[in-house]
Coordinates of C-alpha atoms in Angstrom, one line a residue:
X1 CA 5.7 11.4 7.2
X2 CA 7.4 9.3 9.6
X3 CA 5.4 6.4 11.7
X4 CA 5.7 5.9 15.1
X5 CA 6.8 3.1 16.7
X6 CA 3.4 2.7 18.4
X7 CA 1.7 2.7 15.6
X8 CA 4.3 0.6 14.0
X9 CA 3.3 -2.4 16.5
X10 CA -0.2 -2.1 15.9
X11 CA 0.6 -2.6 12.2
X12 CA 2.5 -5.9 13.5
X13 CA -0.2 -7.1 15.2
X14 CA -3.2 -6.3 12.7
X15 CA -0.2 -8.2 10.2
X16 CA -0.1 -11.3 12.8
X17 CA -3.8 -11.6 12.3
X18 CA -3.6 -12.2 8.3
X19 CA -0.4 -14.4 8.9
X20 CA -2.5 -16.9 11.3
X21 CA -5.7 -16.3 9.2
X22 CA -4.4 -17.0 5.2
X23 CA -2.4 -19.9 7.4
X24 CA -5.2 -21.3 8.9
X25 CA -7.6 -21.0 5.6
X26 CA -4.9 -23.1 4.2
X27 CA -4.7 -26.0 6.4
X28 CA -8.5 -25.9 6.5
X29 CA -8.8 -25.8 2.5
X30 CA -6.2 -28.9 2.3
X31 CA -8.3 -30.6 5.4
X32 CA -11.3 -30.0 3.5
X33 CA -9.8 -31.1 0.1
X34 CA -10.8 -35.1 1.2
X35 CA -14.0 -34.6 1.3
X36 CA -15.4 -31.4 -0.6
X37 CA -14.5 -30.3 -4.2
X38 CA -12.3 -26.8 -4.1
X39 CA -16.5 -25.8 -6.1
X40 CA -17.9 -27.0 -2.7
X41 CA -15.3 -25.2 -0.9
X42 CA -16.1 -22.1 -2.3
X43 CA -20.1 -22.5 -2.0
X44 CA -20.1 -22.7 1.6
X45 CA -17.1 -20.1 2.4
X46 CA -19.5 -17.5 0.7
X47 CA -22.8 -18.9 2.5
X48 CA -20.1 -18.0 6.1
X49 CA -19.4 -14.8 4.1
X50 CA -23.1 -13.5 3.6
X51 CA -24.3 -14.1 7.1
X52 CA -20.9 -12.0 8.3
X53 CA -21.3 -9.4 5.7
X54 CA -24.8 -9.2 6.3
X55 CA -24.9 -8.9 10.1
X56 CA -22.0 -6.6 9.9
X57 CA -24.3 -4.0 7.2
X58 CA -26.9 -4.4 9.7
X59 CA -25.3 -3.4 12.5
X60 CA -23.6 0.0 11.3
X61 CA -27.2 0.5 9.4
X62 CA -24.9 0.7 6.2
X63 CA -27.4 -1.1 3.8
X64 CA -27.5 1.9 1.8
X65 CA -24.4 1.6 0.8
X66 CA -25.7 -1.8 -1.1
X67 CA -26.4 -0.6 -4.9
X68 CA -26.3 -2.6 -8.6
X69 CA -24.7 0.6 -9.6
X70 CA -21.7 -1.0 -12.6
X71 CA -23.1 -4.1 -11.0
X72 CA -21.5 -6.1 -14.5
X73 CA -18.0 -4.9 -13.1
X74 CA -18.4 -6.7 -10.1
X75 CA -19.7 -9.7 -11.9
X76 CA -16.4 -9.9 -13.9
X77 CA -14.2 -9.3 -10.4
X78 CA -16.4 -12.1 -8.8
X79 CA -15.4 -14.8 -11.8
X80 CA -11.8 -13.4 -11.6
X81 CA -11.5 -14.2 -8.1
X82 CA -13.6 -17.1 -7.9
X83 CA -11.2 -18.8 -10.8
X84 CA -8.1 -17.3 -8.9
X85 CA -9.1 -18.9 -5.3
X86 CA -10.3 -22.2 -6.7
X87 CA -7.4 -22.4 -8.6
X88 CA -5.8 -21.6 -4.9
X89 CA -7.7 -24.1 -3.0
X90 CA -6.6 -27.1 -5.5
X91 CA -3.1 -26.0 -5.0
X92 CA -3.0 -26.2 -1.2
X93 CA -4.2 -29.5 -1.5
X94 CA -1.2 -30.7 -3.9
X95 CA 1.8 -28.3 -3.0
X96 CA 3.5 -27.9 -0.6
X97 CA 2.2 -25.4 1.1
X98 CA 5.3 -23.1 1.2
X99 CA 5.7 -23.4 -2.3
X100 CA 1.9 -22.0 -3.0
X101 CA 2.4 -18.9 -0.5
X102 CA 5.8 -18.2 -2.2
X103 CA 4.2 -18.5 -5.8
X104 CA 1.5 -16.2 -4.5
X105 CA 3.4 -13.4 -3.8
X106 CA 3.6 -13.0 -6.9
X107 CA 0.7 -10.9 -7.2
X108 CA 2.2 -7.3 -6.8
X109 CA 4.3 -8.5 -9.9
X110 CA 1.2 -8.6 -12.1
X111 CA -0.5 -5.9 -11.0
X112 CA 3.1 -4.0 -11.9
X113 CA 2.7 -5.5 -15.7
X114 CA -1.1 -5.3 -15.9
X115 CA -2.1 -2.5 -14.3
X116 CA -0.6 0.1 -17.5
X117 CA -3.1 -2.0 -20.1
X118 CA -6.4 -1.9 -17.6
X119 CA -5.9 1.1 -15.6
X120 CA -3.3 3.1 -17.8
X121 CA -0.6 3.8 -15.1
X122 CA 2.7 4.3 -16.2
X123 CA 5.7 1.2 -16.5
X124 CA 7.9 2.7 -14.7
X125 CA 11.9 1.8 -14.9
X126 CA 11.8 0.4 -11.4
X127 CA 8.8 -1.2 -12.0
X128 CA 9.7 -3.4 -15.0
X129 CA 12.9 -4.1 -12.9
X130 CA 10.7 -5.1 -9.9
X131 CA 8.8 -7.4 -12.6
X132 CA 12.1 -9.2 -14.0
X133 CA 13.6 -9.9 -10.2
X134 CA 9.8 -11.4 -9.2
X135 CA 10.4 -13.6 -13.0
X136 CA 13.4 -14.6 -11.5
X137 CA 11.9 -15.8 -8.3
X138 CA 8.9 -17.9 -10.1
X139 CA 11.9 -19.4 -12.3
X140 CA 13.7 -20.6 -8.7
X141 CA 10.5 -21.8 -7.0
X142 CA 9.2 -23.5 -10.0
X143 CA 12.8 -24.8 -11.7
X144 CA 11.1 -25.5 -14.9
X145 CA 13.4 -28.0 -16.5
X146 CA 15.1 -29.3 -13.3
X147 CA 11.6 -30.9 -11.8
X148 CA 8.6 -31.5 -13.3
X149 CA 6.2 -29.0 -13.6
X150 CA 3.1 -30.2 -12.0
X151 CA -0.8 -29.1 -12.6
X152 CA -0.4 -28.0 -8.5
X153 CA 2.5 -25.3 -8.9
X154 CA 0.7 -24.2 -12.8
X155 CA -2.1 -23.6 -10.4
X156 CA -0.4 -21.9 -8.0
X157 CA 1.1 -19.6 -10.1
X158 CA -2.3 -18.8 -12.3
X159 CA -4.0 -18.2 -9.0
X160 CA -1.3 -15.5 -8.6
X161 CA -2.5 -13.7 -12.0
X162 CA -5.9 -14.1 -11.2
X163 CA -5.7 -12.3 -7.7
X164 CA -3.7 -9.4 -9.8
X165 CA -6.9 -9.0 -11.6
X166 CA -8.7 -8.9 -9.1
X167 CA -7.0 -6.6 -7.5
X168 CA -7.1 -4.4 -10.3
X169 CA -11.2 -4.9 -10.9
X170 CA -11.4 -3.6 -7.0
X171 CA -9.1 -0.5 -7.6
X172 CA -11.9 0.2 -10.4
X173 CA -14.8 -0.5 -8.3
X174 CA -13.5 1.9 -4.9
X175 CA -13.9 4.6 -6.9
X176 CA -17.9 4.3 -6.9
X177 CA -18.7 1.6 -4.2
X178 CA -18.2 1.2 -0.7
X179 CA -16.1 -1.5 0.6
X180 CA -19.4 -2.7 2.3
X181 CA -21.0 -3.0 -1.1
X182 CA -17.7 -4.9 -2.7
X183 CA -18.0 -7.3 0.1
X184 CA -22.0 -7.5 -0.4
X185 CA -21.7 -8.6 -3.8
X186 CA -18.2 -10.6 -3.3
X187 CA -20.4 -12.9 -1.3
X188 CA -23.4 -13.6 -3.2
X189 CA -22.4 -13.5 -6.8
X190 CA -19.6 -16.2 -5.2
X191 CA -22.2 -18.3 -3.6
X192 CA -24.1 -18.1 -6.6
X193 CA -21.2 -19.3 -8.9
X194 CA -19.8 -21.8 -6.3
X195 CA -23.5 -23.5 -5.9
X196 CA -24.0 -23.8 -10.1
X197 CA -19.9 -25.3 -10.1
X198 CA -21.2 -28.1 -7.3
X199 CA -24.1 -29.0 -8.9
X200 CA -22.6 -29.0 -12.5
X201 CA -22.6 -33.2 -11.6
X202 CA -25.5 -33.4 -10.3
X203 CA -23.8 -33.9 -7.0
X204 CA -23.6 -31.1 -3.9
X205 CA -21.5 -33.2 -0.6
X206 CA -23.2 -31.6 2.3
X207 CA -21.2 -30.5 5.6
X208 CA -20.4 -32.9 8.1
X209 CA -19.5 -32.7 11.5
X210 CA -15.8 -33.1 11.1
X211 CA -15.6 -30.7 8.1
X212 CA -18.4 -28.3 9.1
X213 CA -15.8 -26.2 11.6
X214 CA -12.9 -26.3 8.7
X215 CA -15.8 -24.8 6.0
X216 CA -16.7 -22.0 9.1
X217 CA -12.9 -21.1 9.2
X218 CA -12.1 -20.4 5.6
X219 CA -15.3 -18.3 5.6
X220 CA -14.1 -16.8 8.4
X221 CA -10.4 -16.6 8.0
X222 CA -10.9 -14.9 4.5
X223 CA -12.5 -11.8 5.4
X224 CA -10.5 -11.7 8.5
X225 CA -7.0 -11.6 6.8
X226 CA -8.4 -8.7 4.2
X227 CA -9.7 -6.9 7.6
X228 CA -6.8 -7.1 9.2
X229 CA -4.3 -6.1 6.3
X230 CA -6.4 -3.4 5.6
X231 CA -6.3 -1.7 9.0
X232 CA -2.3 -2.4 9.0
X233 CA -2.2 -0.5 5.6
X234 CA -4.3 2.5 7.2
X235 CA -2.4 3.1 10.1
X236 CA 1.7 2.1 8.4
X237 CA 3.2 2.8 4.9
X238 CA 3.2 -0.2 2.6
X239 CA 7.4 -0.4 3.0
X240 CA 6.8 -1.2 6.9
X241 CA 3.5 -3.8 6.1
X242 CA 5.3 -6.0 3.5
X243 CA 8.1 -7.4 5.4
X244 CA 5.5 -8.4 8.1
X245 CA 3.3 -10.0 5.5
X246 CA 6.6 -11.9 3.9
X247 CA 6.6 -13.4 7.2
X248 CA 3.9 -15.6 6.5
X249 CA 6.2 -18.0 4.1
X250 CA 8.6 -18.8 7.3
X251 CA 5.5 -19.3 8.8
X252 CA 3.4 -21.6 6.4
X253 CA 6.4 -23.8 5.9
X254 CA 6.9 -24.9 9.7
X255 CA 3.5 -25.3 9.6
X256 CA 3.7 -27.6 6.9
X257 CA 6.7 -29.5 8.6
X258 CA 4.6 -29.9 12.1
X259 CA 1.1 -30.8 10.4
X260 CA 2.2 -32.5 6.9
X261 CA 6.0 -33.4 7.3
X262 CA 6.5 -31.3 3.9
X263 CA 10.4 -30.9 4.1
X264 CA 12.1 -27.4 4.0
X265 CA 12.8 -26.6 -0.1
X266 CA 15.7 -23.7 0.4
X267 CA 15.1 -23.5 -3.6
X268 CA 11.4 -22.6 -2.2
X269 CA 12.7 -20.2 0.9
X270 CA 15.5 -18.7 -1.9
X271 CA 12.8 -18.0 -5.0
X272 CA 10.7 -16.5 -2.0
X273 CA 13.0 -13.7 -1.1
X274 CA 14.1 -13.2 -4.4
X275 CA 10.5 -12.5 -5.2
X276 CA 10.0 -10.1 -2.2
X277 CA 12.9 -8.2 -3.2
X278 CA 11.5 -7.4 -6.6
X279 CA 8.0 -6.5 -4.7
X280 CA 9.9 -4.6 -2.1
X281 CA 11.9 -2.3 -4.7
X282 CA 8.8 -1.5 -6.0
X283 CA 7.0 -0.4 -2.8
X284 CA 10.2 1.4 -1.2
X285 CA 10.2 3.4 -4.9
X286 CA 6.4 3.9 -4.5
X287 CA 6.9 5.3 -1.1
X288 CA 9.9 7.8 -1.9
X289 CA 8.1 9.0 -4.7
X290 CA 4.8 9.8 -2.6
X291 CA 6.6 11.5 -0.2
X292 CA 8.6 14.0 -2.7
X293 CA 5.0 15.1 -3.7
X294 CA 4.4 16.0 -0.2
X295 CA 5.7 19.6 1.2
X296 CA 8.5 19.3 3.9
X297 CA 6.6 20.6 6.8
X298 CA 4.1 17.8 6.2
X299 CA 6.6 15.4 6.4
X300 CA 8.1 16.6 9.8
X301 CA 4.5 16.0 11.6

């Protein structure tokens, strides 16, 4: 099945809106990072979260959708992702921020070498070579050996694994709950575990009114980078959506130059491509083997 080109630029522009979101929740996470701990962070992103998810439940009348059907599964996605984007939040506040996006796109990678223990697909040829070009990529971004390795890029890259579980936890829960209901529970179990992380010390910082509008964006910019990759992904194939997500690493790194002076790594920019070419063999492979399972006339329209 062929995409037209209309369509094709709606994809682009759906994709520009989760480039400037997951670029702005960065610069507001390391903006936040002076004042609020990455717990805090978290606490009042999913506070944002409810109040949008709720409001949005309301008004499509979809609270029926809102069950504790396998509500345990969605308690073990919740700490996955809650470890995954802490352990993103700390990095954006250490690394430069190119380096965090490039060890990020990772994720595809781990699904790949995950996904045949918790979901029992099958490791395919191309997919283990997908996996060892993506290895390759981590080794240039991170030169382990030539630089030290710092707790910022370990994050980074763990952050990476956690998201691939996550991932894999919500490919689980679709088949039962709604994307309403994932999001419903996404929020609140979060706030929940963010709120007991602050107060571990004893000590919650409140909102003030320089980092009150930073705290609104991430809780903002989250959902509206899932929302917007999502429709790109239901209207164009995943071979034309991932170069247009890669371009967010061109895009994070002059905005680290402008806002942070963070200079241009081309070990950073090489790993990075090197990376998307292992995700990108995967997804082209993916895509040709869909579409030899679909009759030729189909294919035509």
């Amino acid at each position: 099945m062929e995409t037209s080109r209309p369509q094709i630029g709606k994809a682009a522009l759906w994709m520009l809106g989760a480039i400037a979101s997951f670029s702005s929740m960065a610069v507001a996470g390391r903006e936040l990072s002076v004042t609020h701990d990455t717990f805090e962070i978290m606490f009042y992103r999913s506070i944002v979260g409810i109040l949008v998810v709720g409001l949005v439940l309301t008004a499509t009348g979809s609270w029926h959708q809102v069950s504790t059907h396998r509500l345990g599964l969605h308690g073990v996605r919740n700490v996955l992702h809650f470890t995954g984007q802490n352990l993103w939040f700390y990095a954006v506040s250490v690394v430069p921020l190119a380096q965090v996006f490039a060890l990020e796109f990772t994720q595809p990678i781990w699904v790949i070498l995950l996904s045949p223990l918790l979901l029992g697909e099958r490791l395919t040829t191309i997919r283990v070579l997908s996996a060892l070009i993506g290895f390759l990529g981590i080794l240039i971004v991170a030169r382990p050996g030539a630089v030290p390795l710092s707790a910022g890029v370990v994050a980074a890259a763990m952050s990476a694994i956690f998201f691939a579980l996550t991932t894999i936890s919500t490919k689980k829960l679709t088949q039962f709950a709604s994307i309403g209901c994932i999001m419903f529970w996404l929020t609140v179990i979060q706030a929940g575990l963010g709120f007991a992380a602050s107060a571990f010390d004893g000590q919650i910082t409140l909102p003030t009114l320089s980092t009150a509008p930073f705290l609104l964006l991430v809780g903002l910019a989250g959902l509206l980078a899932h929302f917007c990759i999502t429709n790109a992904l239901a209207i164009a194939p995943a071979t034309v959506v991932v170069p247009f997500d890669f371009a967010r690493l061109p895009t994070i790194a002059i905005v680290g130059v402008i806002l942070y002076q963070e200079p241009l790594d081309h070990w950073t920019l090489l790993g990075a491509v090197v990376i998307f070419a292992g995700i990108f063999l995967n997804v082209h492979a993916e895509n040709r083997n869909s579409l030899a399972t679909v009759p030729r006339d189909t294919q035509r329209k």
